[in-house]
PDB file of C-alpha atoms in Angstrom:
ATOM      1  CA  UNK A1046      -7.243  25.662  13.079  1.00  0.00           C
ATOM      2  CA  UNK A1047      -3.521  24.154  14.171  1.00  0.00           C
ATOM      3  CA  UNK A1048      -0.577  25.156  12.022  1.00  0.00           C
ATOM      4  CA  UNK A1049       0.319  22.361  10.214  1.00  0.00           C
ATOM      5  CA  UNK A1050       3.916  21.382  10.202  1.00  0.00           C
ATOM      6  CA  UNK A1051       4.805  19.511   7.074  1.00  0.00           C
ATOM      7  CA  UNK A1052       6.958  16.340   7.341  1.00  0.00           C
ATOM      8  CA  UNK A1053       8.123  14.270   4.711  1.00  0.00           C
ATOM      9  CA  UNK A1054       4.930  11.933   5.312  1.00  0.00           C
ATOM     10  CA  UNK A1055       2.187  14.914   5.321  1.00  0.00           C
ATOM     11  CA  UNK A1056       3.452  17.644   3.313  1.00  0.00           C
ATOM     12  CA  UNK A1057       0.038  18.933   3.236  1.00  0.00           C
ATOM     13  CA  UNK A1058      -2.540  19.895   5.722  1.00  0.00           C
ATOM     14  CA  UNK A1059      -4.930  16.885   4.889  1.00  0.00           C
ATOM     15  CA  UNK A1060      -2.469  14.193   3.677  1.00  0.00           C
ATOM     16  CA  UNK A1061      -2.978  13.123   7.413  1.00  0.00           C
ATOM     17  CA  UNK A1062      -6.437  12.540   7.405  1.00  0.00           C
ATOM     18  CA  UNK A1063      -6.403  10.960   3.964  1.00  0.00           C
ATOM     19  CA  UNK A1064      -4.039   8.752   5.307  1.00  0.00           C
ATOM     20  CA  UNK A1065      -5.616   7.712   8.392  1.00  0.00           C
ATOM     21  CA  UNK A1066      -8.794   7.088   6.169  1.00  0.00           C
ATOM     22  CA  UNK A1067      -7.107   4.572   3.859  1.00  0.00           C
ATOM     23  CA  UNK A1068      -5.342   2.409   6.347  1.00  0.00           C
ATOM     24  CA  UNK A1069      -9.222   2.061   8.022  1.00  0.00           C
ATOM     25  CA  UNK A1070     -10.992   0.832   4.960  1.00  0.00           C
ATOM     26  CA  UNK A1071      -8.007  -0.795   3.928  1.00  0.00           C
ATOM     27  CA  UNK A1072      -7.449  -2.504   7.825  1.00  0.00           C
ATOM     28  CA  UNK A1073     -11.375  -3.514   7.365  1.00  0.00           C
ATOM     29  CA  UNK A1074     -10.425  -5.045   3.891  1.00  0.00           C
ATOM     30  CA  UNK A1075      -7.616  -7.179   5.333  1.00  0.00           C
ATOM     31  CA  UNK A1076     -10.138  -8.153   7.960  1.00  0.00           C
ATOM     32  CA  UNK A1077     -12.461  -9.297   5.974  1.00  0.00           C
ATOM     33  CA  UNK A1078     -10.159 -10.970   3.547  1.00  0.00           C
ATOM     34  CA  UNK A1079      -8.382 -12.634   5.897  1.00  0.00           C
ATOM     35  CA  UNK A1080     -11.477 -14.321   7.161  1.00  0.00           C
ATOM     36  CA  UNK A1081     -11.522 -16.242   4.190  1.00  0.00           C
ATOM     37  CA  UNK A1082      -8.188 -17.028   3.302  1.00  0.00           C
ATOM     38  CA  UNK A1083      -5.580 -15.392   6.209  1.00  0.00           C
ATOM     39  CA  UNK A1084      -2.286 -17.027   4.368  1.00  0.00           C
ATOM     40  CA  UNK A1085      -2.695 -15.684   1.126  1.00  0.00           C
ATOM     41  CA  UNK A1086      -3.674 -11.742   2.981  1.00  0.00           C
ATOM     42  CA  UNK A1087      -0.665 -12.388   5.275  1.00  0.00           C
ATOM     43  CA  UNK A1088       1.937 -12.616   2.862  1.00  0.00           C
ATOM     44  CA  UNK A1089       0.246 -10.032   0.614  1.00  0.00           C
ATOM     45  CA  UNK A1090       0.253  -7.560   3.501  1.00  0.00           C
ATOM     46  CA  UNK A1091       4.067  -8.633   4.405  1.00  0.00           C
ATOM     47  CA  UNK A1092       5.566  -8.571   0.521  1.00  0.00           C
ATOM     48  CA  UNK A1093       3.598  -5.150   0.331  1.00  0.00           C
ATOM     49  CA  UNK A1094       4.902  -4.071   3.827  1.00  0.00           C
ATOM     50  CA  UNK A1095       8.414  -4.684   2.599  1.00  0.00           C
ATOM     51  CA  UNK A1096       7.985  -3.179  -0.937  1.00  0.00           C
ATOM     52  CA  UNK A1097       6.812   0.227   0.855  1.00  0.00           C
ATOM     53  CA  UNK A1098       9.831   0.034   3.044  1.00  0.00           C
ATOM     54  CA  UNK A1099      12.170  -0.530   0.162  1.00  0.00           C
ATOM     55  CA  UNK A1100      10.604   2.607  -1.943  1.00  0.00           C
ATOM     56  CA  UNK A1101      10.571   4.555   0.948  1.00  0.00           C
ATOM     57  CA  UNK A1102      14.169   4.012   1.529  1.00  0.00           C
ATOM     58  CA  UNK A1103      15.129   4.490  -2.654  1.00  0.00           C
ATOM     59  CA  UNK A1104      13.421   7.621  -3.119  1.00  0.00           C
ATOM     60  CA  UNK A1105      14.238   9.479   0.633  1.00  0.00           C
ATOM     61  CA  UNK A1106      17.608   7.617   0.640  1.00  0.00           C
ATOM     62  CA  UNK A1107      16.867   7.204   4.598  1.00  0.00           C
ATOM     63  CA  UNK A1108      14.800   4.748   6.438  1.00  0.00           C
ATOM     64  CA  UNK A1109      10.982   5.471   7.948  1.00  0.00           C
ATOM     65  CA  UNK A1110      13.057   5.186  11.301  1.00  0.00           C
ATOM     66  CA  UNK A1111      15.744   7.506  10.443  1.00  0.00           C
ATOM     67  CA  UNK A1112      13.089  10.661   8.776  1.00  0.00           C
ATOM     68  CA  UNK A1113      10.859  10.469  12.139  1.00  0.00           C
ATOM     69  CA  UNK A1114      14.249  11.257  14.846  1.00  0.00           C
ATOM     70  CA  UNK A1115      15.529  13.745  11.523  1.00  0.00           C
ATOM     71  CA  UNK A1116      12.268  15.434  12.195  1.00  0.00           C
ATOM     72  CA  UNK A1117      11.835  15.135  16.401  1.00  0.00           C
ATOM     73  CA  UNK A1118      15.457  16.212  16.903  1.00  0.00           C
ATOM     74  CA  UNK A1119      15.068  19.047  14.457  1.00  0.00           C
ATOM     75  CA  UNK A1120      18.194  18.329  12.226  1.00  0.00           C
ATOM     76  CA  UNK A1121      15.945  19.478   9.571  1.00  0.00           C
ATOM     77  CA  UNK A1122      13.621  21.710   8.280  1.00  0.00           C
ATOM     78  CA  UNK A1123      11.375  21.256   5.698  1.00  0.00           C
ATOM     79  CA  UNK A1124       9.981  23.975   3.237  1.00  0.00           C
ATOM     80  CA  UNK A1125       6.749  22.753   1.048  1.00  0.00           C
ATOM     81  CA  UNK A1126       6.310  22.987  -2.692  1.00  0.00           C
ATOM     82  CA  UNK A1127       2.893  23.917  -3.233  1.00  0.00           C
ATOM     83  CA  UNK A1128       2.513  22.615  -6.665  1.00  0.00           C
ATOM     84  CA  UNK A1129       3.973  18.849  -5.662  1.00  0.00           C
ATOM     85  CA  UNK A1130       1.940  19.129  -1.967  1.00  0.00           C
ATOM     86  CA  UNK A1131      -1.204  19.457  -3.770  1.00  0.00           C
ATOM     87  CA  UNK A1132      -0.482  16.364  -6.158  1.00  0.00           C
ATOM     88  CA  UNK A1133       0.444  14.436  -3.403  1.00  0.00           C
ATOM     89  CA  UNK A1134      -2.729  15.390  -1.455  1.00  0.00           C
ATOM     90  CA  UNK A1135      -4.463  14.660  -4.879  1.00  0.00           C
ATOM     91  CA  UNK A1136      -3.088  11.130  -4.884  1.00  0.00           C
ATOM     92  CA  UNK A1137      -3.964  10.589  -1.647  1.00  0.00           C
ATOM     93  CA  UNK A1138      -7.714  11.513  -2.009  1.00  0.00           C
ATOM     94  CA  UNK A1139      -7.828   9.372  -5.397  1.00  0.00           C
ATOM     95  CA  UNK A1140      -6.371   6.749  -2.709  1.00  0.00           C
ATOM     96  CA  UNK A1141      -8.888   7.214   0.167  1.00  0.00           C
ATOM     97  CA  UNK A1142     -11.593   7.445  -2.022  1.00  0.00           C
ATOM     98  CA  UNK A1143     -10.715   4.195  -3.790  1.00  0.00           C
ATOM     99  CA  UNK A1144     -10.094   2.353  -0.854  1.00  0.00           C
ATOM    100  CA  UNK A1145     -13.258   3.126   0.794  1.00  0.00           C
ATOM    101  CA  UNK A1146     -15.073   2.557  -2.701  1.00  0.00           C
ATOM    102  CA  UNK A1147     -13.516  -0.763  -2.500  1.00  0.00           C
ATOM    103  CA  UNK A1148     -14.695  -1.460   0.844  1.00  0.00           C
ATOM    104  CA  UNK A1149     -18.055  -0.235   0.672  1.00  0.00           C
ATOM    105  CA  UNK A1150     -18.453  -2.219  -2.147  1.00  0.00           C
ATOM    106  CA  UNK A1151     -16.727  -5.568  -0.838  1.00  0.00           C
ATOM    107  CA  UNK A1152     -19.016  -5.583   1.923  1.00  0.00           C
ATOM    108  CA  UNK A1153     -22.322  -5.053  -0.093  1.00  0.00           C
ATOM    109  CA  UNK A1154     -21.725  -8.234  -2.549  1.00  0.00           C
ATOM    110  CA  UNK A1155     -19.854 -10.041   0.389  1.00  0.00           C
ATOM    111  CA  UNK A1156     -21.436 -13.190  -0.122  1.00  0.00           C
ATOM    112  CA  UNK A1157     -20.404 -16.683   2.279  1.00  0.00           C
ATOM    113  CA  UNK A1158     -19.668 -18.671  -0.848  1.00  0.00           C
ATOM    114  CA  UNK A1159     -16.791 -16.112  -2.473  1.00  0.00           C
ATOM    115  CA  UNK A1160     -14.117 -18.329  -0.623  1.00  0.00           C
ATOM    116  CA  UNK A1161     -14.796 -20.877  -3.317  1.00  0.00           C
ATOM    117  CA  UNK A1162     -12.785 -19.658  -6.274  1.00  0.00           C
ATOM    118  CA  UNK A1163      -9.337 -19.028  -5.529  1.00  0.00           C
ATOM    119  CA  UNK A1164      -7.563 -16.345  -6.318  1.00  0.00           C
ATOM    120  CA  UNK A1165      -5.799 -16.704  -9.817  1.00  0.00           C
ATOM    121  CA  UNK A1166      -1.932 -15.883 -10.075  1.00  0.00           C
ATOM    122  CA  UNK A1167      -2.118 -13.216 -12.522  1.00  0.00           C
ATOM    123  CA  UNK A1168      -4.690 -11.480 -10.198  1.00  0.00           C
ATOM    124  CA  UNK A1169      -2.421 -11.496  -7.850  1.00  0.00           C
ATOM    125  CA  UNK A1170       0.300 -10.037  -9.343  1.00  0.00           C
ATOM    126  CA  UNK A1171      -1.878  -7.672 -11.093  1.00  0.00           C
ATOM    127  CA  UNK A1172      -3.089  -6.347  -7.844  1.00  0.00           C
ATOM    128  CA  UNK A1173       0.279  -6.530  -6.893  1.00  0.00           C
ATOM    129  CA  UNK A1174       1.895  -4.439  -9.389  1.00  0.00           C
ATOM    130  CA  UNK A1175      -0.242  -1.783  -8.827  1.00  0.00           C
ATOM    131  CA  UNK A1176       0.374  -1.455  -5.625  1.00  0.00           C
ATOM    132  CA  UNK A1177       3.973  -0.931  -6.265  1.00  0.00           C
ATOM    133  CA  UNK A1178       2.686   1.491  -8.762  1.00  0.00           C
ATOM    134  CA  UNK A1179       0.312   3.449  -6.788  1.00  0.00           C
ATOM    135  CA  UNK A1180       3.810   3.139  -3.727  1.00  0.00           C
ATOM    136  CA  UNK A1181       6.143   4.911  -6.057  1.00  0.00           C
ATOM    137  CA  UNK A1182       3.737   7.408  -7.711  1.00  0.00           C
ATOM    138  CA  UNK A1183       2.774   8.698  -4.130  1.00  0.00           C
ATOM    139  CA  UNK A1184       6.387   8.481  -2.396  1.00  0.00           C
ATOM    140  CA  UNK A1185       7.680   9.980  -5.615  1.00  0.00           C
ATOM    141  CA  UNK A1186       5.202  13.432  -5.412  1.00  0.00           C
ATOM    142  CA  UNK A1187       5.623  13.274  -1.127  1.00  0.00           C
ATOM    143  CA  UNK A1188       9.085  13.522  -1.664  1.00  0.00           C
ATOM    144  CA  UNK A1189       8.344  16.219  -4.434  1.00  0.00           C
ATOM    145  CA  UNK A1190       6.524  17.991  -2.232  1.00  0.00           C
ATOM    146  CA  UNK A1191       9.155  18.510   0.501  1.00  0.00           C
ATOM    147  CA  UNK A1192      12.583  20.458  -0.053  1.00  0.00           C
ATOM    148  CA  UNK A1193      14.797  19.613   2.975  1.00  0.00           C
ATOM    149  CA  UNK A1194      16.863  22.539   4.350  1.00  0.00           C
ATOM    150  CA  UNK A1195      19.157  21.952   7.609  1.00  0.00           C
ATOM    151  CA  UNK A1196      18.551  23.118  10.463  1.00  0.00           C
ATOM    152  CA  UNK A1197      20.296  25.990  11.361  1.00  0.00           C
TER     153      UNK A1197
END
């Protein structure tokens, strides 16, 4: 097995792979969603696109951008907290999981005439405000799970 180096994004070992497995059930959702009606996915996945950005940027008080060429230039080192890794890699299962759940389950009772009800406002700010909650929860315990030390 590689060593793992942890980076604010993947503190742990598997946060990786958990990630990698929620953007393809959730990339298959949006597919599938968008087949139906793309407008309303479109500017779901851009107000959600921008509302990861701006947590991002509160809780690491840097840009995506700016943590990546911290990391590749080595300004930084990071040192993991086992305790807040393992919460974030919890989160991220419960995430995955979900996701996948979600997908599995969207394309068994996919049915041609679901495009016929609209989607009601409150479900969509439901869905989301959840999102933003599930954003924070999981930025908050990656962040956690990283103390940042410079480089010497």
């Amino acid at each position: 097995m590689t060593d793992h180096q942890p980076t604010r994004a993947c503190p742990h070992r598997l946060c990786g792979l958990l990630h990698g497995i929620t953007a393809i059930a959730g990339l298959g959702l949006f597919i599938g969603a968008a087949a139906t009606d793309p407008t309303v996915i479109l500017l779901l996945l851009a107000v959600g696109l921008l509302i990861a950005a701006a947590v991002y940027r509160l809780l690491h008080k840097q840009t995506m951008t700016e943590s990546v060429h911290e990391a590749i230039e080595g300004r930084v080192r990071y040192e993991v907290r086992s305790g807040w890794a393992t919460a974030a890699v919890t989160i991220d299962a419960i995430l995955a999981a979900g996701t996948v759940a979600f997908f599995v389950v969207s394309c068994l009772t996919w049915q041609d005439g679901a495009s016929d009800s609209p989607v009601s406002r409150s479900a969509l700010a439901v869905a989301l405000l959840g999102g933003v909650a599930v954003t924070v929860t999981d930025q908050l315990l990656h962040r956690k799970a990283i103390r940042i030390v410079e480089a010497p």
